[in-house]
mmCIF file of C-alpha atoms in Angstrom:
data_model
loop_
_atom_site.group_PDB
_atom_site.id
_atom_site.type_symbol
_atom_site.label_atom_id
_atom_site.label_comp_id
_atom_site.label_asym_id
_atom_site.label_seq_id
_atom_site.Cartn_x
_atom_site.Cartn_y
_atom_site.Cartn_z
ATOM 1 C CA MET A 743 28.906 11.301 1.944
ATOM 2 C CA LYS A 744 30.702 8.023 2.459
ATOM 3 C CA ASN A 745 31.870 5.961 -0.473
ATOM 4 C CA ARG A 746 29.149 3.620 -1.746
ATOM 5 C CA LYS A 747 31.419 0.591 -1.444
ATOM 6 C CA ASP A 748 31.279 1.004 2.338
ATOM 7 C CA PHE A 749 27.624 -0.013 2.248
ATOM 8 C CA ILE A 750 27.873 -3.330 0.446
ATOM 9 C CA VAL A 751 25.596 -5.634 2.447
ATOM 10 C CA THR A 752 25.911 -9.374 2.906
ATOM 11 C CA GLU A 753 23.899 -11.647 5.135
ATOM 12 C CA MET A 754 26.711 -11.635 7.700
ATOM 13 C CA GLU A 755 26.970 -7.844 7.727
ATOM 14 C CA ARG A 756 23.262 -6.994 7.907
ATOM 15 C CA LYS A 757 22.534 -5.077 11.086
ATOM 16 C CA PHE A 758 19.018 -4.483 12.361
ATOM 17 C CA LEU A 759 18.535 -1.034 13.804
ATOM 18 C CA GLU A 760 16.211 -0.663 16.767
ATOM 19 C CA HIS A 761 15.663 3.098 16.872
ATOM 20 C CA PRO A 762 14.702 5.656 14.186
ATOM 21 C CA GLN A 763 17.706 7.778 15.135
ATOM 22 C CA ALA A 764 20.063 4.922 14.292
ATOM 23 C CA ALA A 765 18.365 4.478 10.928
ATOM 24 C CA ALA A 766 18.579 8.227 10.245
ATOM 25 C CA GLU A 767 22.306 8.133 10.979
ATOM 26 C CA ALA A 768 22.761 5.108 8.702
ATOM 27 C CA LEU A 769 20.999 6.986 5.891
ATOM 28 C CA ASP A 770 22.849 10.263 6.429
ATOM 29 C CA GLY A 771 23.407 12.064 3.134
ATOM 30 C CA CYS A 772 20.753 10.143 1.193
ATOM 31 C CA ALA A 773 18.363 12.289 -0.795
ATOM 32 C CA ARG A 774 15.915 9.634 -2.018
ATOM 33 C CA ILE A 775 14.972 6.848 0.356
ATOM 34 C CA CYS A 776 12.752 4.022 -0.831
ATOM 35 C CA VAL A 777 11.008 2.493 2.207
ATOM 36 C CA GLU A 778 10.068 -1.155 1.669
ATOM 37 C CA PHE A 779 7.390 -2.560 3.978
ATOM 38 C CA LEU A 780 7.969 -6.321 4.122
ATOM 39 C CA TYR A 781 5.205 -8.073 6.025
ATOM 40 C CA ARG A 782 6.085 -11.491 4.637
ATOM 41 C CA ALA A 783 8.934 -13.302 2.908
ATOM 42 C CA ARG A 784 9.239 -13.650 -0.838
ATOM 43 C CA PRO A 785 6.533 -16.033 -2.059
ATOM 44 C CA ARG A 786 7.468 -19.691 -2.324
ATOM 45 C CA ASP A 787 5.240 -20.276 -5.301
ATOM 46 C CA LEU A 788 7.466 -19.775 -8.345
ATOM 47 C CA ALA A 789 4.990 -17.776 -10.403
ATOM 48 C CA ALA A 790 3.957 -15.523 -7.518
ATOM 49 C CA CYS A 791 7.624 -15.038 -6.645
ATOM 50 C CA ALA A 792 8.391 -14.008 -10.221
ATOM 51 C CA VAL A 793 5.718 -11.302 -10.027
ATOM 52 C CA PHE A 794 7.013 -10.090 -6.655
ATOM 53 C CA ASP A 795 10.630 -10.050 -7.844
ATOM 54 C CA TYR A 796 9.781 -8.224 -11.058
ATOM 55 C CA ALA A 797 8.195 -5.336 -9.185
ATOM 56 C CA LEU A 798 10.883 -5.254 -6.493
ATOM 57 C CA ARG A 799 13.736 -5.256 -8.990
ATOM 58 C CA SER A 800 12.097 -2.410 -10.901
ATOM 59 C CA ARG A 801 12.240 -0.321 -7.724
ATOM 60 C CA PHE A 802 15.795 -1.369 -6.879
ATOM 61 C CA ASP A 803 16.877 -0.509 -10.439
ATOM 62 C CA GLU A 804 15.400 2.967 -10.139
ATOM 63 C CA VAL A 805 16.964 3.588 -6.727
ATOM 64 C CA ALA A 806 20.328 2.337 -7.984
ATOM 65 C CA ARG A 807 20.144 4.824 -10.867
ATOM 66 C CA SER A 808 19.220 7.628 -8.515
ATOM 67 C CA ASP A 809 21.721 10.122 -7.149
ATOM 68 C CA ARG A 810 22.166 9.478 -3.403
ATOM 69 C CA GLY A 811 19.472 6.815 -3.359
ATOM 70 C CA ALA A 812 18.977 4.205 -0.633
ATOM 71 C CA VAL A 813 16.504 1.591 0.585
ATOM 72 C CA LEU A 814 15.155 1.333 4.119
ATOM 73 C CA PHE A 815 13.826 -2.170 4.760
ATOM 74 C CA LEU A 816 11.191 -2.462 7.496
ATOM 75 C CA CYS A 817 10.573 -6.169 7.996
ATOM 76 C CA ALA A 818 8.277 -8.399 10.016
ATOM 77 C CA ASP A 819 11.235 -10.513 11.144
ATOM 78 C CA GLU A 820 14.767 -11.497 10.204
ATOM 79 C CA ASP A 821 13.611 -14.431 8.082
ATOM 80 C CA VAL A 822 11.629 -12.020 5.914
ATOM 81 C CA ALA A 823 14.776 -9.934 5.483
ATOM 82 C CA SER A 824 16.995 -12.886 4.589
ATOM 83 C CA SER A 825 14.522 -14.038 1.912
ATOM 84 C CA LEU A 826 15.628 -11.018 -0.157
ATOM 85 C CA ASP A 827 19.278 -12.095 -0.300
ATOM 86 C CA PRO A 828 18.997 -13.745 -3.752
ATOM 87 C CA ILE A 829 17.753 -10.453 -5.207
ATOM 88 C CA LEU A 830 20.191 -8.220 -3.335
ATOM 89 C CA GLU A 831 23.125 -10.193 -4.714
ATOM 90 C CA GLY A 832 22.450 -8.329 -7.944
ATOM 91 C CA TYR A 833 22.764 -4.932 -6.208
ATOM 92 C CA PRO A 834 26.058 -5.070 -4.311
ATOM 93 C CA ALA A 835 26.423 -1.271 -4.144
ATOM 94 C CA LEU A 836 22.870 -0.535 -3.030
ATOM 95 C CA ARG A 837 22.910 1.509 0.170
ATOM 96 C CA THR A 838 20.529 0.019 2.740
ATOM 97 C CA ALA A 839 19.319 0.157 6.319
ATOM 98 C CA TRP A 840 17.285 -2.527 8.086
ATOM 99 C CA ALA A 841 14.837 -2.742 10.978
ATOM 100 C CA VAL A 842 12.358 -5.294 12.317
ATOM 101 C CA ILE A 843 9.097 -3.408 12.925
ATOM 102 C CA ASN A 844 5.758 -4.781 14.102
ATOM 103 C CA PRO A 845 2.728 -3.149 15.739
ATOM 104 C CA PRO A 846 2.505 -2.896 19.522
ATOM 105 C CA VAL A 847 -0.041 -4.828 21.540
ATOM 106 C CA LEU A 848 -2.965 -2.663 22.630
ATOM 107 C CA VAL A 849 -2.840 -2.036 26.351
ATOM 108 C CA PRO A 850 -5.752 -3.884 28.037
ATOM 109 C CA GLY A 851 -8.245 -1.473 29.521
ATOM 110 C CA SER A 852 -7.348 1.368 27.147
ATOM 111 C CA GLU A 853 -10.009 3.310 25.273
ATOM 112 C CA ASP A 854 -10.007 1.143 22.150
ATOM 113 C CA ALA A 855 -9.560 -2.234 23.848
ATOM 114 C CA ASP A 856 -12.431 -4.667 23.268
ATOM 115 C CA SER A 857 -11.672 -8.158 24.510
ATOM 116 C CA THR A 858 -15.170 -9.380 23.588
ATOM 117 C CA THR A 859 -14.718 -9.151 19.797
ATOM 118 C CA PRO A 860 -13.411 -12.705 19.146
ATOM 119 C CA THR A 861 -16.290 -14.208 21.132
ATOM 120 C CA ARG A 862 -19.014 -11.982 19.647
ATOM 121 C CA ALA A 863 -17.665 -12.673 16.162
ATOM 122 C CA HIS A 864 -17.615 -16.435 16.827
ATOM 123 C CA TRP A 865 -13.999 -16.863 15.776
ATOM 124 C CA ASP A 866 -12.252 -20.163 16.229
ATOM 125 C CA ASP A 867 -9.909 -20.228 19.244
ATOM 126 C CA ALA A 868 -11.559 -17.095 20.651
ATOM 127 C CA GLY A 869 -9.124 -17.017 23.551
ATOM 128 C CA CYS A 870 -6.080 -17.079 21.300
ATOM 129 C CA TRP A 871 -6.447 -13.608 19.788
ATOM 130 C CA THR A 872 -4.488 -10.505 20.827
ATOM 131 C CA GLN A 873 -5.611 -6.997 19.930
ATOM 132 C CA MET A 874 -2.953 -4.739 18.441
ATOM 133 C CA ALA A 875 -2.810 -0.947 18.737
ATOM 134 C CA TYR A 876 -2.796 -0.537 14.951
ATOM 135 C CA SER A 877 -1.781 -2.322 11.766
ATOM 136 C CA ASP A 878 1.688 -3.546 10.880
ATOM 137 C CA ARG A 879 1.684 -1.154 7.924
ATOM 138 C CA TRP A 880 1.012 1.777 10.248
ATOM 139 C CA ALA A 881 3.837 0.616 12.528
ATOM 140 C CA ARG A 882 6.234 0.779 9.569
ATOM 141 C CA ILE A 883 4.834 4.071 8.291
ATOM 142 C CA ARG A 884 5.316 5.636 11.712
ATOM 143 C CA PHE A 885 8.886 4.347 11.956
ATOM 144 C CA ALA A 886 9.672 5.703 8.477
ATOM 145 C CA LEU A 887 8.226 9.123 9.337
ATOM 146 C CA ASP A 888 10.230 9.142 12.571
ATOM 147 C CA VAL A 889 13.371 8.420 10.572
ATOM 148 C CA GLY A 890 12.525 11.142 8.070
ATOM 149 C CA MET A 891 12.098 13.837 10.701
ATOM 150 C CA ARG A 892 15.545 13.006 12.129
ATOM 151 C CA LEU A 893 17.519 13.304 8.890
ATOM 152 C CA ASN A 894 20.100 16.074 8.916
ATOM 153 C CA ALA A 895 19.656 16.989 5.255
ATOM 154 C CA PRO A 896 16.453 17.330 3.189
ATOM 155 C CA ALA A 897 15.350 14.068 1.638
ATOM 156 C CA ALA A 898 12.366 12.416 0.012
ATOM 157 C CA LEU A 899 10.851 9.274 1.531
ATOM 158 C CA ILE A 900 9.142 7.156 -1.115
ATOM 159 C CA MET A 901 6.906 4.406 0.245
ATOM 160 C CA PRO A 902 5.735 1.888 -2.382
ATOM 161 C CA ALA A 903 3.402 -1.093 -2.151
ATOM 162 C CA HIS A 904 4.625 -4.542 -3.197
ATOM 163 C CA ASP A 905 2.859 -4.340 -6.549
ATOM 164 C CA ALA A 906 4.330 -0.992 -7.653
ATOM 165 C CA VAL A 907 6.452 -1.164 -10.808
ATOM 166 C CA TRP A 908 8.780 1.797 -11.328
ATOM 167 C CA GLY A 909 10.074 2.687 -14.760
ATOM 168 C CA ARG A 910 13.261 4.532 -15.639
ATOM 169 C CA GLY A 911 12.987 8.180 -14.642
ATOM 170 C CA LEU A 912 10.030 7.869 -12.265
ATOM 171 C CA LEU A 913 11.957 9.090 -9.198
ATOM 172 C CA ASN A 914 13.297 12.095 -11.086
ATOM 173 C CA ARG A 915 9.770 12.955 -12.148
ATOM 174 C CA LEU A 916 8.399 12.627 -8.611
ATOM 175 C CA VAL A 917 11.157 14.768 -7.103
ATOM 176 C CA ALA A 918 10.763 17.414 -9.813
ATOM 177 C CA ALA A 919 6.997 17.511 -9.208
ATOM 178 C CA SER A 920 7.558 17.737 -5.457
ATOM 179 C CA HIS A 921 9.521 20.935 -5.946
ATOM 180 C CA ARG A 922 7.267 22.297 -8.686
ATOM 181 C CA TYR A 923 4.086 21.976 -6.638
ATOM 182 C CA GLY A 924 5.680 22.881 -3.306
ATOM 183 C CA THR A 925 6.457 26.191 -1.706
ATOM 184 C CA ALA A 926 9.746 27.996 -1.187
ATOM 185 C CA SER A 927 10.235 26.196 2.133
ATOM 186 C CA THR A 928 8.252 22.979 1.729
ATOM 187 C CA PRO A 929 8.329 20.582 -1.222
ATOM 188 C CA ALA A 930 5.025 18.877 -1.945
ATOM 189 C CA ALA A 931 4.073 15.345 -1.044
ATOM 190 C CA VAL A 932 3.342 13.662 -4.371
ATOM 191 C CA SER A 933 1.981 10.339 -5.566
ATOM 192 C CA PRO A 934 1.810 8.852 -9.040
ATOM 193 C CA TYR A 935 -1.575 7.467 -9.983
ATOM 194 C CA THR A 936 -1.975 4.994 -12.813
ATOM 195 C CA PRO A 937 -5.036 3.515 -14.496
ATOM 196 C CA TYR A 938 -2.933 0.370 -15.002
ATOM 197 C CA ALA A 939 -3.804 -1.345 -11.711
ATOM 198 C CA HIS A 940 -2.653 -4.684 -13.122
ATOM 199 C CA GLY A 941 -0.687 -5.808 -16.141
ATOM 200 C CA PRO A 942 1.549 -8.443 -17.702
ATOM 201 C CA VAL A 943 4.901 -9.582 -16.331
ATOM 202 C CA PRO A 944 7.545 -10.947 -18.726
ATOM 203 C CA GLY A 945 7.849 -14.698 -18.451
ATOM 204 C CA VAL A 946 4.805 -15.122 -16.213
ATOM 205 C CA ASP A 947 1.492 -16.533 -17.423
ATOM 206 C CA LEU A 948 -0.897 -14.039 -15.837
ATOM 207 C CA PRO A 949 -4.434 -14.530 -17.207
ATOM 208 C CA ASP A 950 -5.743 -11.722 -19.377
ATOM 209 C CA TRP A 951 -9.225 -11.976 -17.837
ATOM 210 C CA ALA A 952 -7.786 -11.161 -14.389
ATOM 211 C CA ILE A 953 -5.830 -8.193 -15.741
ATOM 212 C CA ASP A 954 -8.953 -6.931 -17.504
ATOM 213 C CA ALA A 955 -11.126 -7.389 -14.413
ATOM 214 C CA ILE A 956 -8.766 -5.521 -12.070
ATOM 215 C CA ASN A 957 -8.343 -2.622 -14.473
ATOM 216 C CA ALA A 958 -12.091 -2.440 -15.076
ATOM 217 C CA ALA A 959 -12.889 -2.671 -11.363
ATOM 218 C CA PHE A 960 -10.565 0.143 -10.341
ATOM 219 C CA ASN A 961 -11.259 2.507 -13.219
ATOM 220 C CA ARG A 962 -15.014 3.060 -12.891
ATOM 221 C CA ASP A 963 -14.731 6.755 -12.095
ATOM 222 C CA PHE A 964 -14.337 8.258 -15.545
ATOM 223 C CA TRP A 965 -13.869 11.791 -14.188
ATOM 224 C CA LEU A 966 -11.213 10.881 -11.619
ATOM 225 C CA ARG A 967 -8.309 12.300 -13.612
ATOM 226 C CA TRP A 968 -10.132 15.613 -14.016
ATOM 227 C CA ARG A 969 -10.875 15.855 -10.285
ATOM 228 C CA MET A 970 -7.301 14.962 -9.341
ATOM 229 C CA ALA A 971 -5.893 17.632 -11.634
ATOM 230 C CA ARG A 972 -8.023 20.223 -9.853
ATOM 231 C CA GLY A 973 -7.200 19.035 -6.351
ATOM 232 C CA ARG A 974 -10.752 17.840 -5.743
ATOM 233 C CA TYR A 975 -9.823 14.319 -4.763
ATOM 234 C CA GLN A 976 -7.361 12.357 -2.650
ATOM 235 C CA SER A 977 -3.803 13.231 -3.675
ATOM 236 C CA PHE A 978 -1.603 10.949 -1.560
ATOM 237 C CA TRP A 979 -1.746 7.254 -2.447
ATOM 238 C CA GLY A 980 -0.280 4.184 -0.770
ATOM 239 C CA LYS A 981 0.815 2.429 -3.951
ATOM 240 C CA THR A 982 3.693 4.907 -4.171
ATOM 241 C CA GLY A 983 3.826 8.080 -2.122
ATOM 242 C CA LEU A 984 6.661 10.581 -1.706
ATOM 243 C CA ILE A 985 6.819 12.568 1.534
ATOM 244 C CA PRO A 986 9.489 15.260 1.932
ATOM 245 C CA SER A 987 11.401 14.875 5.185
ATOM 246 C CA VAL A 988 10.358 18.386 6.213
ATOM 247 C CA LEU A 989 6.722 17.176 6.393
ATOM 248 C CA CYS A 990 7.407 13.955 8.309
ATOM 249 C CA ALA A 991 7.093 15.387 11.825
ATOM 250 C CA GLU A 992 3.723 17.012 11.116
ATOM 251 C CA VAL A 993 2.320 13.905 9.448
ATOM 252 C CA LEU A 994 3.531 11.706 12.296
ATOM 253 C CA ARG A 995 1.914 14.040 14.819
ATOM 254 C CA ARG A 996 -1.410 14.456 13.049
ATOM 255 C CA ALA A 997 -2.126 11.098 11.373
ATOM 256 C CA ASP A 998 -4.240 8.710 13.436
ATOM 257 C CA PRO A 999 -2.926 5.138 13.015
ATOM 258 C CA ARG A 1000 -6.273 3.667 14.044
ATOM 259 C CA VAL A 1001 -7.589 4.561 10.572
ATOM 260 C CA TRP A 1002 -7.022 1.528 8.370
ATOM 261 C CA GLU A 1003 -6.940 3.390 5.058
ATOM 262 C CA ASP A 1004 -3.558 4.912 5.823
ATOM 263 C CA ASP A 1005 -2.998 6.750 2.542
ATOM 264 C CA LEU A 1006 -6.266 8.668 2.906
ATOM 265 C CA GLU A 1007 -5.374 9.524 6.512
ATOM 266 C CA ILE A 1008 -1.898 10.722 5.497
ATOM 267 C CA ASP A 1009 -3.518 12.840 2.783
ATOM 268 C CA ARG A 1010 -5.802 14.364 5.429
ATOM 269 C CA ALA A 1011 -2.905 14.999 7.833
ATOM 270 C CA ILE A 1012 -0.853 16.772 5.173
ATOM 271 C CA ARG A 1013 -3.765 19.015 4.232
ATOM 272 C CA GLU A 1014 -4.496 19.749 7.894
ATOM 273 C CA ALA A 1015 -0.901 20.856 8.309
ATOM 274 C CA ALA A 1016 -1.340 23.113 5.241
ATOM 275 C CA GLY A 1017 1.303 21.074 3.449
ATOM 276 C CA PRO A 1018 1.271 20.943 -0.346
ATOM 277 C CA VAL A 1019 0.153 17.592 -1.778
ATOM 278 C CA ARG A 1020 -0.392 16.525 -5.375
ATOM 279 C CA ALA A 1021 -1.360 13.429 -7.350
ATOM 280 C CA LEU A 1022 0.298 12.869 -10.726
ATOM 281 C CA TRP A 1023 -1.736 10.999 -13.311
ATOM 282 C CA ILE A 1024 0.671 8.738 -15.211
ATOM 283 C CA GLY A 1025 -0.846 7.086 -18.244
ATOM 284 C CA ASN A 1026 2.401 5.519 -19.472
ATOM 285 C CA PRO A 1027 2.697 1.959 -18.072
ATOM 286 C CA ARG A 1028 6.409 1.923 -18.885
ATOM 287 C CA LEU A 1029 6.912 4.702 -16.359
ATOM 288 C CA TYR A 1030 4.578 3.460 -13.631
ATOM 289 C CA ARG A 1031 2.040 0.679 -13.140
ATOM 290 C CA GLN A 1032 1.106 -2.179 -10.824
ATOM 291 C CA VAL A 1033 1.235 -5.961 -11.122
ATOM 292 C CA LEU A 1034 -0.492 -8.553 -8.967
ATOM 293 C CA PRO A 1035 -0.007 -12.324 -8.445
ATOM 294 C CA ILE A 1036 -3.546 -13.184 -9.554
ATOM 295 C CA PHE A 1037 -3.790 -16.576 -11.241
ATOM 296 C CA ASP A 1038 -7.351 -17.639 -10.407
ATOM 297 C CA GLU A 1039 -10.707 -16.228 -9.392
ATOM 298 C CA VAL A 1040 -10.058 -16.881 -5.690
ATOM 299 C CA ALA A 1041 -7.062 -14.537 -5.718
ATOM 300 C CA LEU A 1042 -9.011 -11.940 -7.696
ATOM 301 C CA ARG A 1043 -11.851 -12.075 -5.188
ATOM 302 C CA ARG A 1044 -9.404 -11.631 -2.314
ATOM 303 C CA VAL A 1045 -8.107 -8.351 -3.777
ATOM 304 C CA ILE A 1046 -11.625 -7.057 -4.359
ATOM 305 C CA ASP A 1047 -12.729 -8.110 -0.870
ATOM 306 C CA ARG A 1048 -9.886 -6.285 0.851
ATOM 307 C CA THR A 1049 -10.448 -3.118 -1.180
ATOM 308 C CA LEU A 1050 -14.157 -3.260 -0.433
ATOM 309 C CA HIS A 1051 -13.473 -3.526 3.294
ATOM 310 C CA TYR A 1052 -11.356 -0.385 3.176
ATOM 311 C CA SER A 1053 -14.463 1.607 2.341
ATOM 312 C CA LEU A 1054 -16.802 0.014 4.885
ATOM 313 C CA ASN A 1055 -15.421 2.014 7.807
ATOM 314 C CA ILE A 1056 -15.514 5.420 6.115
ATOM 315 C CA PRO A 1057 -18.338 7.498 7.640
ATOM 316 C CA ALA A 1058 -20.956 7.798 4.935
ATOM 317 C CA LYS A 1059 -24.695 7.499 4.398
ATOM 318 C CA THR A 1060 -24.203 4.451 2.210
ATOM 319 C CA LEU A 1061 -22.723 1.164 3.337
ATOM 320 C CA ALA A 1062 -19.636 1.585 1.197
ATOM 321 C CA GLY A 1063 -18.066 4.456 -0.638
ATOM 322 C CA SER A 1064 -15.826 2.378 -2.876
ATOM 323 C CA SER A 1065 -15.894 2.973 -6.625
ATOM 324 C CA LEU A 1066 -16.034 -0.822 -6.860
ATOM 325 C CA LEU A 1067 -19.745 -0.493 -6.189
ATOM 326 C CA MET A 1068 -20.474 2.279 -8.668
ATOM 327 C CA THR A 1069 -23.491 0.989 -10.581
ATOM 328 C CA GLU A 1070 -23.981 4.074 -12.753
ATOM 329 C CA LEU A 1071 -21.010 4.403 -15.081
ATOM 330 C CA ALA A 1072 -20.378 7.624 -16.976
ATOM 331 C CA TRP A 1073 -21.703 7.571 -20.512
ATOM 332 C CA PRO A 1074 -18.280 6.960 -22.177
ATOM 333 C CA LEU A 1075 -17.886 3.773 -20.120
ATOM 334 C CA ARG A 1076 -21.478 2.692 -20.794
ATOM 335 C CA LEU A 1077 -20.781 3.116 -24.492
ATOM 336 C CA ARG A 1078 -17.565 1.142 -24.140
ATOM 337 C CA ARG A 1079 -19.490 -1.753 -22.586
ATOM 338 C CA ILE A 1080 -21.689 -1.837 -25.669
ATOM 339 C CA LEU A 1081 -18.848 -1.661 -28.179
ATOM 340 C CA ASP A 1082 -16.153 -3.681 -26.372
ATOM 341 C CA ARG A 1083 -17.232 -7.181 -25.385
ATOM 342 C CA ARG A 1084 -13.980 -7.887 -23.579
ATOM 343 C CA TYR A 1085 -14.488 -4.835 -21.390
ATOM 344 C CA ASP A 1086 -18.108 -5.830 -20.782
ATOM 345 C CA ARG A 1087 -16.998 -9.283 -19.578
ATOM 346 C CA ALA A 1088 -14.405 -7.705 -17.303
ATOM 347 C CA ILE A 1089 -16.931 -5.333 -15.705
ATOM 348 C CA ALA A 1090 -19.419 -8.176 -15.279
ATOM 349 C CA LEU A 1091 -16.851 -10.353 -13.499
ATOM 350 C CA ALA A 1092 -15.769 -7.523 -11.208
ATOM 351 C CA ASP A 1093 -19.430 -6.732 -10.451
ATOM 352 C CA ARG A 1094 -20.191 -10.344 -9.578
ATOM 353 C CA LEU A 1095 -17.231 -10.748 -7.236
ATOM 354 C CA ALA A 1096 -17.843 -7.391 -5.551
ATOM 355 C CA ALA A 1097 -21.493 -8.326 -5.014
ATOM 356 C CA ASP A 1098 -20.438 -11.683 -3.516
ATOM 357 C CA CYS A 1099 -18.001 -9.984 -1.149
ATOM 358 C CA LEU A 1100 -20.570 -7.414 -0.110
ATOM 359 C CA SER A 1101 -23.158 -10.134 0.483
ATOM 360 C CA ASP A 1102 -20.779 -11.990 2.811
ATOM 361 C CA ALA A 1103 -19.941 -8.757 4.640
ATOM 362 C CA ARG A 1104 -23.619 -7.930 5.092
ATOM 363 C CA ALA A 1105 -24.258 -11.390 6.505
ATOM 364 C CA ARG A 1106 -21.525 -10.918 9.116
ATOM 365 C CA LEU A 1107 -22.832 -7.446 9.910
ATOM 366 C CA ALA A 1108 -26.341 -8.802 10.422
ATOM 367 C CA SER A 1109 -25.189 -11.512 12.823
ATOM 368 C CA THR A 1110 -22.339 -9.793 14.685
ATOM 369 C CA GLY A 1111 -22.499 -6.053 13.925
ATOM 370 C CA MET A 1112 -19.044 -6.194 12.339
ATOM 371 C CA THR A 1113 -17.158 -7.717 9.457
ATOM 372 C CA TRP A 1114 -13.511 -8.540 8.934
ATOM 373 C CA ILE A 1115 -10.792 -9.418 6.469
ATOM 374 C CA ASP A 1116 -7.526 -11.315 6.905
ATOM 375 C CA TRP A 1117 -4.401 -9.840 5.341
ATOM 376 C CA GLY A 1118 -0.863 -10.926 6.105
ATOM 377 C CA ASN A 1119 -0.588 -11.949 9.748
ATOM 378 C CA TYR A 1120 -3.513 -9.871 10.985
ATOM 379 C CA ARG A 1121 -7.296 -9.714 10.997
ATOM 380 C CA TYR A 1122 -8.969 -6.331 10.502
ATOM 381 C CA VAL A 1123 -12.391 -5.719 12.020
ATOM 382 C CA VAL A 1124 -14.432 -2.925 10.457
ATOM 383 C CA ARG A 1125 -17.797 -1.395 11.229
ATOM 384 C CA PRO A 1126 -19.712 0.867 8.812
ATOM 385 C CA GLY A 1127 -19.454 4.509 9.776
ATOM 386 C CA ASP A 1128 -16.498 3.968 12.113
ATOM 387 C CA PRO A 1129 -13.173 5.227 10.707
ATOM 388 C CA PHE A 1130 -11.199 3.112 13.185
ATOM 389 C CA VAL A 1131 -10.510 -0.606 12.803
ATOM 390 C CA GLN A 1132 -9.571 -3.257 15.293
ATOM 391 C CA VAL A 1133 -6.428 -5.199 14.469
ATOM 392 C CA TRP A 1134 -6.074 -8.738 15.814
ATOM 393 C CA PHE A 1135 -3.258 -11.264 15.827
ATOM 394 C CA HIS A 1136 -3.806 -14.995 16.308
ATOM 395 C CA ASN A 1137 -1.450 -16.559 18.848
ATOM 396 C CA ASP A 1138 -0.314 -20.156 18.658
ATOM 397 C CA CYS A 1139 -2.253 -21.604 21.568
ATOM 398 C CA LEU A 1140 -0.848 -24.999 22.490
#
């Protein structure tokens, strides 16, 4: 392996690689590769930026401590990449590789093309929308998997979300679990799962009611830990998921990028390939948790709305399969609502916002047969019972 000083990156030296093979060669010898999906630049708002930086630095710190660690940055554009320079100044020896990755335009006339959607949905500037083949996240996942399958030596690709906070020792624990739950020839894909879906950030005034509401909203399934431990639930998660390089080719071949809920689809692809996969329940927030830039009810509603839309396109008898809409809590949580007024307020707020989001979605479904959510640069169109989403990009029509 080359000396780490050879990989000191400055703005002048940053090179964007166009092909997965070039990225694999740049990462030759790395055993733990953190893949950062950067769909937008660091936030301009100071408080939101502080939350973003806190989580990102936690991941950089863990990679920097790791033996043969590196970061693969997959960015929307070069401006997004350059926005990280103030943070990277603190990690001069961090080994990196860079690429600009965005989804391809869907070929007109292909099976999934539907040029009528913007008009039927009554969008503004109906003629200014372009349908993409799949999401920007899927484009970056596919590139990362392509890189992984080309590596000369075994490695672990770890793909975190922006809100994932890594504590000291998390990577060692994930790698150890990957080998413990794998086979003689194939380490397991593993994901940490935390009940701490939101939490405080030092120096940032995040409201307690928002932290309480997020944690209450995403922890309604009291028996989830039990089912995970017995392999009776999804095991690969998008907040942080480790995929051994030996599994990358099979996942790339089997996973359908038209499915919006990519972590669930990756989980399915791994199982279909008979690959080992395991979720690790981590109840220590110092080791692993998430943080979100939620400062008001509008931002809280946006998170709930997006999560709700994930479930709308999963084939099911009910409109949505999300635990956000679980009305019957297990008896320990019902008892907690009685005894803990703060928890009761948190559940009530989450219930109200979820009901509002569902009401808006139902109204769009009644009038157009579809509903949608904007996230990043794209609009996602979902239809109940259809696992595939349409992805649209708004052009600047002058």
